[in-house]
Amino acid sequence: MKIKLLILLLLVSSPLFAQSSIEHLTIESKYIDETRTLNIALPSEYENSTKKYPLIIVLDDNLLFNTTSAIVNQLSNTSRMPESIVISISSGEKHRNYFAPNLFNNHRDRMYNYGNHQEEFVKFLELELLALIEKKYRTTNFKTLIGFSPSSVIGLYILLKKPNLFQAYICFAAGNIIGDGYKKDERLIEELEILYRQNEIKQSYLYVVSGSKDANSQPYINRNIKDFNEKLSKFNNDTIHTRAEIIQGEGHTDVILPGLITAFDFLFPKEKWLVDYPDLIEKEGTAKDNISLFYQKLSDEYGFEVYPNADRLYSMSCLKNIGRRLLGSKKTEEAIEVYEYWVELYPSSHLAHYYLGLSYKENEDDNNAITSFEKAYALALSQKSNDSKIYKEVIDELNK
């Protein structure tokens, strides 16, 4: 019987390392007087979980959405950042420049010629888009806003005027923008310095990046980056985090791919997020307690609940695989605790119930094992998963 269960365990080891599912919502906005479509990338197991997720709002749909959602999917699946909901806003008849604040270009001695309708767009974001998303989806209060060039101007405006609306701001191709201001000879750098000196921000991450090709054609970008870091780094603490940099060899739009990776590493440093479950379970205490303690520290730091990964490709650092190791080490009760936690986080995951059933079976608790296998079978049937056949075999074998 144990050999049979082991074979079935291997057969049902299909990974959860999957692409996000995409949904679409339409907003008829009274503030920007346009109808916009929201493209929403949900974590692959969103429907099976009870978890709440951070939001990432992308202002440049065609340019940033696919790349951002793919990188978030990759990094979150490898425990480099939290699983997140990524949302982009479709383009409308009014160009993004229409909604951007009209800055003064200090190096060309002229206005940007942007539309200066930022207040309308901020109301759209706050009162319509975010209100809709937070009502429809399970979200945390950790929101990131990503903009490119003109839409970075919008992001910086929101940070200055409503600093707590978003907790993180990523501004691409913005090394020139931070050196300009709302009036001649003013700079956003000093505006940000005033903001952070007021010490009224609950939580703020600000990442500004440009490519070196832009800096080569606009040398003042180098000075802007230097001044930004010198003036704002003194405010960096547990609450405020700022960084500006130039990525070598990259152009105006080319900077997006490497910039996203460095931006997310700035928000979620790998030295804090990378986790080794086999090491954790060897420490004093139970596997579940040690794993929970690791993520509780992250949760306390970021101000929202951070959860362990349920499944990962080629890694022991997930609930499924560390539970298997515990079973192999005859730590059955610890395995049960880990799999019960998986079921708590993902009550509609047939795989979670199946592994919990296996751990009960190894603990010679056939009644609970059958209950878990039957739950896995029912869920797999409702979700039209081929794994239902395997679950049925296990149930029939136990009922003999």
mmCIF file of C-alpha atoms in Angstrom, residues 116-355:
data_model
loop_
_atom_site.group_PDB
_atom_site.id
_atom_site.type_symbol
_atom_site.label_atom_id
_atom_site.label_comp_id
_atom_site.label_asym_id
_atom_site.label_seq_id
_atom_site.Cartn_x
_atom_site.Cartn_y
_atom_site.Cartn_z
ATOM 1 C CA ASN A 116 -1.873 69.510 -16.809
ATOM 2 C CA HIS A 117 -5.046 67.457 -16.126
ATOM 3 C CA GLN A 118 -3.428 65.409 -13.382
ATOM 4 C CA GLU A 119 -6.157 66.093 -10.810
ATOM 5 C CA GLU A 120 -8.746 64.385 -13.000
ATOM 6 C CA PHE A 121 -6.523 61.348 -13.403
ATOM 7 C CA VAL A 122 -5.730 61.106 -9.693
ATOM 8 C CA LYS A 123 -9.451 61.099 -8.885
ATOM 9 C CA PHE A 124 -9.951 58.391 -11.509
ATOM 10 C CA LEU A 125 -7.239 56.270 -9.878
ATOM 11 C CA GLU A 126 -8.303 56.816 -6.284
ATOM 12 C CA LEU A 127 -12.080 57.012 -6.444
ATOM 13 C CA GLU A 128 -12.863 54.719 -9.377
ATOM 14 C CA LEU A 129 -10.062 52.300 -10.238
ATOM 15 C CA LEU A 130 -8.774 51.496 -6.746
ATOM 16 C CA ALA A 131 -12.267 51.548 -5.257
ATOM 17 C CA LEU A 132 -13.422 48.998 -7.845
ATOM 18 C CA ILE A 133 -10.388 46.734 -7.499
ATOM 19 C CA GLU A 134 -10.439 46.740 -3.710
ATOM 20 C CA LYS A 135 -14.130 45.862 -3.736
ATOM 21 C CA LYS A 136 -13.832 43.044 -6.279
ATOM 22 C CA TYR A 137 -10.509 41.419 -5.315
ATOM 23 C CA ARG A 138 -8.718 40.415 -2.126
ATOM 24 C CA THR A 139 -6.018 43.040 -1.746
ATOM 25 C CA THR A 140 -3.562 44.284 0.861
ATOM 26 C CA ASN A 141 -2.734 47.910 1.538
ATOM 27 C CA PHE A 142 0.577 47.699 -0.326
ATOM 28 C CA LYS A 143 0.182 49.306 -3.734
ATOM 29 C CA THR A 144 2.873 50.002 -6.322
ATOM 30 C CA LEU A 145 2.515 52.521 -9.167
ATOM 31 C CA ILE A 146 4.699 52.068 -12.261
ATOM 32 C CA GLY A 147 5.119 54.747 -14.916
ATOM 33 C CA PHE A 148 7.336 55.428 -17.904
ATOM 34 C CA SER A 149 8.519 58.896 -18.960
ATOM 35 C CA PRO A 150 5.329 61.097 -19.041
ATOM 36 C CA SER A 151 3.440 58.716 -16.778
ATOM 37 C CA SER A 152 6.381 58.874 -14.350
ATOM 38 C CA VAL A 153 5.559 62.563 -14.049
ATOM 39 C CA ILE A 154 2.058 61.519 -12.931
ATOM 40 C CA GLY A 155 3.531 59.070 -10.425
ATOM 41 C CA LEU A 156 5.845 61.681 -8.920
ATOM 42 C CA TYR A 157 2.961 64.140 -8.698
ATOM 43 C CA ILE A 158 0.862 61.608 -6.766
ATOM 44 C CA LEU A 159 3.769 60.906 -4.424
ATOM 45 C CA LEU A 160 4.161 64.627 -3.687
ATOM 46 C CA LYS A 161 0.448 65.412 -3.329
ATOM 47 C CA LYS A 162 -0.981 62.146 -1.951
ATOM 48 C CA PRO A 163 2.078 60.274 -0.651
ATOM 49 C CA ASN A 164 0.099 57.534 1.100
ATOM 50 C CA LEU A 165 -2.131 56.642 -1.854
ATOM 51 C CA PHE A 166 0.569 54.221 -3.036
ATOM 52 C CA GLN A 167 3.322 52.677 -0.976
ATOM 53 C CA ALA A 168 5.819 52.236 -3.834
ATOM 54 C CA TYR A 169 6.598 54.228 -6.978
ATOM 55 C CA ILE A 170 8.715 52.991 -9.895
ATOM 56 C CA CYS A 171 9.644 55.665 -12.442
ATOM 57 C CA PHE A 172 11.280 54.616 -15.724
ATOM 58 C CA ALA A 173 13.219 56.989 -17.981
ATOM 59 C CA ALA A 174 12.800 59.654 -15.306
ATOM 60 C CA GLY A 175 16.388 60.723 -14.637
ATOM 61 C CA ASN A 176 15.754 63.928 -16.578
ATOM 62 C CA ILE A 177 12.316 64.534 -15.037
ATOM 63 C CA ILE A 178 13.535 64.740 -11.434
ATOM 64 C CA GLY A 179 15.755 67.691 -12.440
ATOM 65 C CA ASP A 180 12.765 69.736 -13.593
ATOM 66 C CA GLY A 181 9.969 71.328 -11.601
ATOM 67 C CA TYR A 182 6.618 73.057 -11.681
ATOM 68 C CA LYS A 183 8.343 76.436 -12.118
ATOM 69 C CA LYS A 184 11.545 77.597 -13.734
ATOM 70 C CA ASP A 185 14.716 76.732 -11.778
ATOM 71 C CA GLU A 186 12.770 74.444 -9.427
ATOM 72 C CA ARG A 187 13.448 70.699 -9.262
ATOM 73 C CA LEU A 188 11.359 67.769 -8.119
ATOM 74 C CA ILE A 189 14.419 66.594 -6.209
ATOM 75 C CA GLU A 190 14.030 69.440 -3.728
ATOM 76 C CA GLU A 191 10.253 68.963 -3.616
ATOM 77 C CA LEU A 192 10.838 65.345 -2.617
ATOM 78 C CA GLU A 193 13.391 66.449 -0.040
ATOM 79 C CA ILE A 194 10.762 68.690 1.570
ATOM 80 C CA LEU A 195 8.233 65.856 1.478
ATOM 81 C CA TYR A 196 10.470 63.381 3.245
ATOM 82 C CA ARG A 197 11.653 65.961 5.779
ATOM 83 C CA GLN A 198 8.041 66.458 6.916
ATOM 84 C CA ASN A 199 8.073 62.856 8.177
ATOM 85 C CA GLU A 200 4.346 62.307 7.582
ATOM 86 C CA ILE A 201 4.686 59.312 5.266
ATOM 87 C CA LYS A 202 3.589 55.937 6.576
ATOM 88 C CA GLN A 203 5.552 53.898 4.039
ATOM 89 C CA SER A 204 7.339 54.950 0.850
ATOM 90 C CA TYR A 205 9.535 53.243 -1.722
ATOM 91 C CA LEU A 206 10.721 55.440 -4.620
ATOM 92 C CA TYR A 207 12.834 54.019 -7.437
ATOM 93 C CA VAL A 208 13.955 56.211 -10.368
ATOM 94 C CA VAL A 209 15.931 54.792 -13.279
ATOM 95 C CA SER A 210 17.233 55.825 -16.698
ATOM 96 C CA GLY A 211 19.374 54.124 -19.310
ATOM 97 C CA SER A 212 22.937 55.249 -19.959
ATOM 98 C CA LYS A 213 22.112 56.096 -23.584
ATOM 99 C CA ASP A 214 19.707 58.762 -22.348
ATOM 100 C CA ALA A 215 22.379 59.999 -19.950
ATOM 101 C CA ASN A 216 24.947 60.156 -22.753
ATOM 102 C CA SER A 217 22.703 62.409 -24.840
ATOM 103 C CA GLN A 218 21.501 64.353 -21.780
ATOM 104 C CA PRO A 219 24.547 64.578 -19.456
ATOM 105 C CA TYR A 220 22.596 66.473 -16.792
ATOM 106 C CA ILE A 221 20.813 63.182 -15.994
ATOM 107 C CA ASN A 222 24.011 62.020 -14.296
ATOM 108 C CA ARG A 223 23.965 65.070 -12.036
ATOM 109 C CA ASN A 224 20.264 64.608 -11.306
ATOM 110 C CA ILE A 225 20.833 61.005 -10.237
ATOM 111 C CA LYS A 226 23.764 62.036 -8.054
ATOM 112 C CA ASP A 227 21.853 64.907 -6.442
ATOM 113 C CA PHE A 228 18.779 62.708 -5.892
ATOM 114 C CA ASN A 229 20.772 60.084 -4.004
ATOM 115 C CA GLU A 230 22.788 62.605 -1.992
ATOM 116 C CA LYS A 231 19.769 64.641 -0.915
ATOM 117 C CA LEU A 232 17.260 61.848 -0.322
ATOM 118 C CA SER A 233 19.377 58.967 0.958
ATOM 119 C CA LYS A 234 19.675 60.736 4.328
ATOM 120 C CA PHE A 235 15.965 60.084 4.852
ATOM 121 C CA ASN A 236 16.200 56.350 4.170
ATOM 122 C CA ASN A 237 15.087 54.320 7.171
ATOM 123 C CA ASP A 238 12.647 51.534 8.013
ATOM 124 C CA THR A 239 9.809 53.595 6.511
ATOM 125 C CA ILE A 240 11.362 55.536 3.626
ATOM 126 C CA HIS A 241 13.406 53.927 0.872
ATOM 127 C CA THR A 242 14.738 55.880 -2.112
ATOM 128 C CA ARG A 243 17.130 55.074 -4.933
ATOM 129 C CA ALA A 244 17.967 56.511 -8.345
ATOM 130 C CA GLU A 245 20.328 54.883 -10.810
ATOM 131 C CA ILE A 246 21.495 54.602 -14.393
ATOM 132 C CA ILE A 247 21.631 51.190 -16.034
ATOM 133 C CA GLN A 248 24.553 50.925 -18.389
ATOM 134 C CA GLY A 249 24.063 50.061 -22.058
ATOM 135 C CA GLU A 250 20.310 50.639 -22.044
ATOM 136 C CA GLY A 251 18.255 53.129 -24.021
ATOM 137 C CA HIS A 252 15.042 55.021 -23.360
ATOM 138 C CA THR A 253 12.665 52.021 -23.546
ATOM 139 C CA ASP A 254 15.317 49.289 -23.307
ATOM 140 C CA VAL A 255 15.768 50.154 -19.658
ATOM 141 C CA ILE A 256 12.375 48.666 -18.772
ATOM 142 C CA LEU A 257 13.333 44.970 -18.635
ATOM 143 C CA PRO A 258 16.487 45.257 -16.486
ATOM 144 C CA GLY A 259 14.877 48.176 -14.652
ATOM 145 C CA LEU A 260 11.922 46.080 -13.530
ATOM 146 C CA ILE A 261 14.246 43.442 -12.123
ATOM 147 C CA THR A 262 16.363 45.980 -10.230
ATOM 148 C CA ALA A 263 13.238 47.849 -9.096
ATOM 149 C CA PHE A 264 11.659 44.738 -7.576
ATOM 150 C CA ASP A 265 14.971 43.836 -5.965
ATOM 151 C CA PHE A 266 14.972 47.332 -4.453
ATOM 152 C CA LEU A 267 11.459 46.800 -3.075
ATOM 153 C CA PHE A 268 12.039 43.192 -2.067
ATOM 154 C CA PRO A 269 15.794 42.608 -1.558
ATOM 155 C CA LYS A 270 16.747 39.008 -2.238
ATOM 156 C CA GLU A 271 18.857 38.841 0.909
ATOM 157 C CA LYS A 272 15.621 39.310 2.871
ATOM 158 C CA TRP A 273 13.291 37.242 0.722
ATOM 159 C CA LEU A 274 15.285 34.187 -0.319
ATOM 160 C CA VAL A 275 14.419 31.310 1.988
ATOM 161 C CA ASP A 276 15.843 27.821 2.568
ATOM 162 C CA TYR A 277 13.129 25.565 4.031
ATOM 163 C CA PRO A 278 15.452 22.551 4.603
ATOM 164 C CA ASP A 279 17.578 24.803 6.811
ATOM 165 C CA LEU A 280 14.521 26.149 8.629
ATOM 166 C CA ILE A 281 13.159 22.726 9.525
ATOM 167 C CA GLU A 282 16.452 21.711 11.109
ATOM 168 C CA LYS A 283 16.211 24.527 13.647
ATOM 169 C CA GLU A 284 14.573 24.215 17.047
ATOM 170 C CA GLY A 285 10.795 24.231 16.796
ATOM 171 C CA THR A 286 8.369 22.711 14.311
ATOM 172 C CA ALA A 287 8.638 23.149 10.552
ATOM 173 C CA LYS A 288 5.367 25.092 10.391
ATOM 174 C CA ASP A 289 6.389 27.441 13.234
ATOM 175 C CA ASN A 290 9.809 28.140 11.716
ATOM 176 C CA ILE A 291 8.395 28.809 8.253
ATOM 177 C CA SER A 292 5.672 31.024 9.720
ATOM 178 C CA LEU A 293 8.229 32.963 11.773
ATOM 179 C CA PHE A 294 10.281 33.729 8.653
ATOM 180 C CA TYR A 295 7.254 35.163 6.857
ATOM 181 C CA GLN A 296 5.955 36.944 9.937
ATOM 182 C CA LYS A 297 9.151 39.008 10.034
ATOM 183 C CA LEU A 298 8.565 40.045 6.429
ATOM 184 C CA SER A 299 4.915 40.763 7.192
ATOM 185 C CA ASP A 300 5.873 43.008 10.112
ATOM 186 C CA GLU A 301 8.361 44.904 7.961
ATOM 187 C CA TYR A 302 6.071 45.479 4.984
ATOM 188 C CA GLY A 303 2.806 45.940 6.820
ATOM 189 C CA PHE A 304 0.843 43.209 5.044
ATOM 190 C CA GLU A 305 0.566 39.453 5.393
ATOM 191 C CA VAL A 306 3.289 37.638 3.441
ATOM 192 C CA TYR A 307 2.735 33.952 2.755
ATOM 193 C CA PRO A 308 4.973 30.995 1.913
ATOM 194 C CA ASN A 309 4.870 29.455 -1.554
ATOM 195 C CA ALA A 310 2.726 26.344 -1.820
ATOM 196 C CA ASP A 311 4.634 24.801 -4.716
ATOM 197 C CA ARG A 312 7.815 25.501 -6.681
ATOM 198 C CA LEU A 313 9.667 23.857 -9.530
ATOM 199 C CA TYR A 314 12.964 22.226 -8.591
ATOM 200 C CA SER A 315 12.962 23.583 -5.044
ATOM 201 C CA MET A 316 12.392 22.238 -1.555
ATOM 202 C CA SER A 317 11.431 25.720 -0.337
ATOM 203 C CA CYS A 318 7.680 25.310 -0.644
ATOM 204 C CA LEU A 319 4.961 23.713 1.458
ATOM 205 C CA LYS A 320 4.389 20.753 -0.852
ATOM 206 C CA ASN A 321 7.994 19.623 -1.124
ATOM 207 C CA ILE A 322 9.061 20.325 2.451
ATOM 208 C CA GLY A 323 6.072 18.293 3.609
ATOM 209 C CA ARG A 324 7.278 15.402 1.457
ATOM 210 C CA ARG A 325 10.714 15.654 3.041
ATOM 211 C CA LEU A 326 9.152 15.603 6.494
ATOM 212 C CA LEU A 327 7.185 12.483 5.569
ATOM 213 C CA GLY A 328 10.373 10.868 4.303
ATOM 214 C CA SER A 329 12.089 11.724 7.594
ATOM 215 C CA LYS A 330 9.208 10.158 9.579
ATOM 216 C CA LYS A 331 8.213 13.576 10.946
ATOM 217 C CA THR A 332 4.613 12.810 10.122
ATOM 218 C CA GLU A 333 2.947 15.135 12.607
ATOM 219 C CA GLU A 334 5.022 18.058 11.341
ATOM 220 C CA ALA A 335 4.082 17.157 7.771
ATOM 221 C CA ILE A 336 0.405 17.141 8.766
ATOM 222 C CA GLU A 337 0.804 20.602 10.281
ATOM 223 C CA VAL A 338 2.457 21.936 7.105
ATOM 224 C CA TYR A 339 -0.236 20.465 4.856
ATOM 225 C CA GLU A 340 -3.024 21.713 7.113
ATOM 226 C CA TYR A 341 -1.510 25.175 6.671
ATOM 227 C CA TRP A 342 -1.501 24.685 2.884
ATOM 228 C CA VAL A 343 -5.204 23.761 3.002
ATOM 229 C CA GLU A 344 -5.895 26.799 5.189
ATOM 230 C CA LEU A 345 -4.304 29.102 2.602
ATOM 231 C CA TYR A 346 -5.709 27.258 -0.432
ATOM 232 C CA PRO A 347 -8.986 25.610 0.645
ATOM 233 C CA SER A 348 -10.024 25.030 -2.988
ATOM 234 C CA SER A 349 -6.760 23.389 -4.034
ATOM 235 C CA HIS A 350 -7.350 19.696 -4.674
ATOM 236 C CA LEU A 351 -3.599 19.124 -4.515
ATOM 237 C CA ALA A 352 -3.413 20.577 -0.991
ATOM 238 C CA HIS A 353 -6.175 18.266 0.265
ATOM 239 C CA TYR A 354 -4.553 15.298 -1.461
ATOM 240 C CA TYR A 355 -1.199 15.829 0.251
#
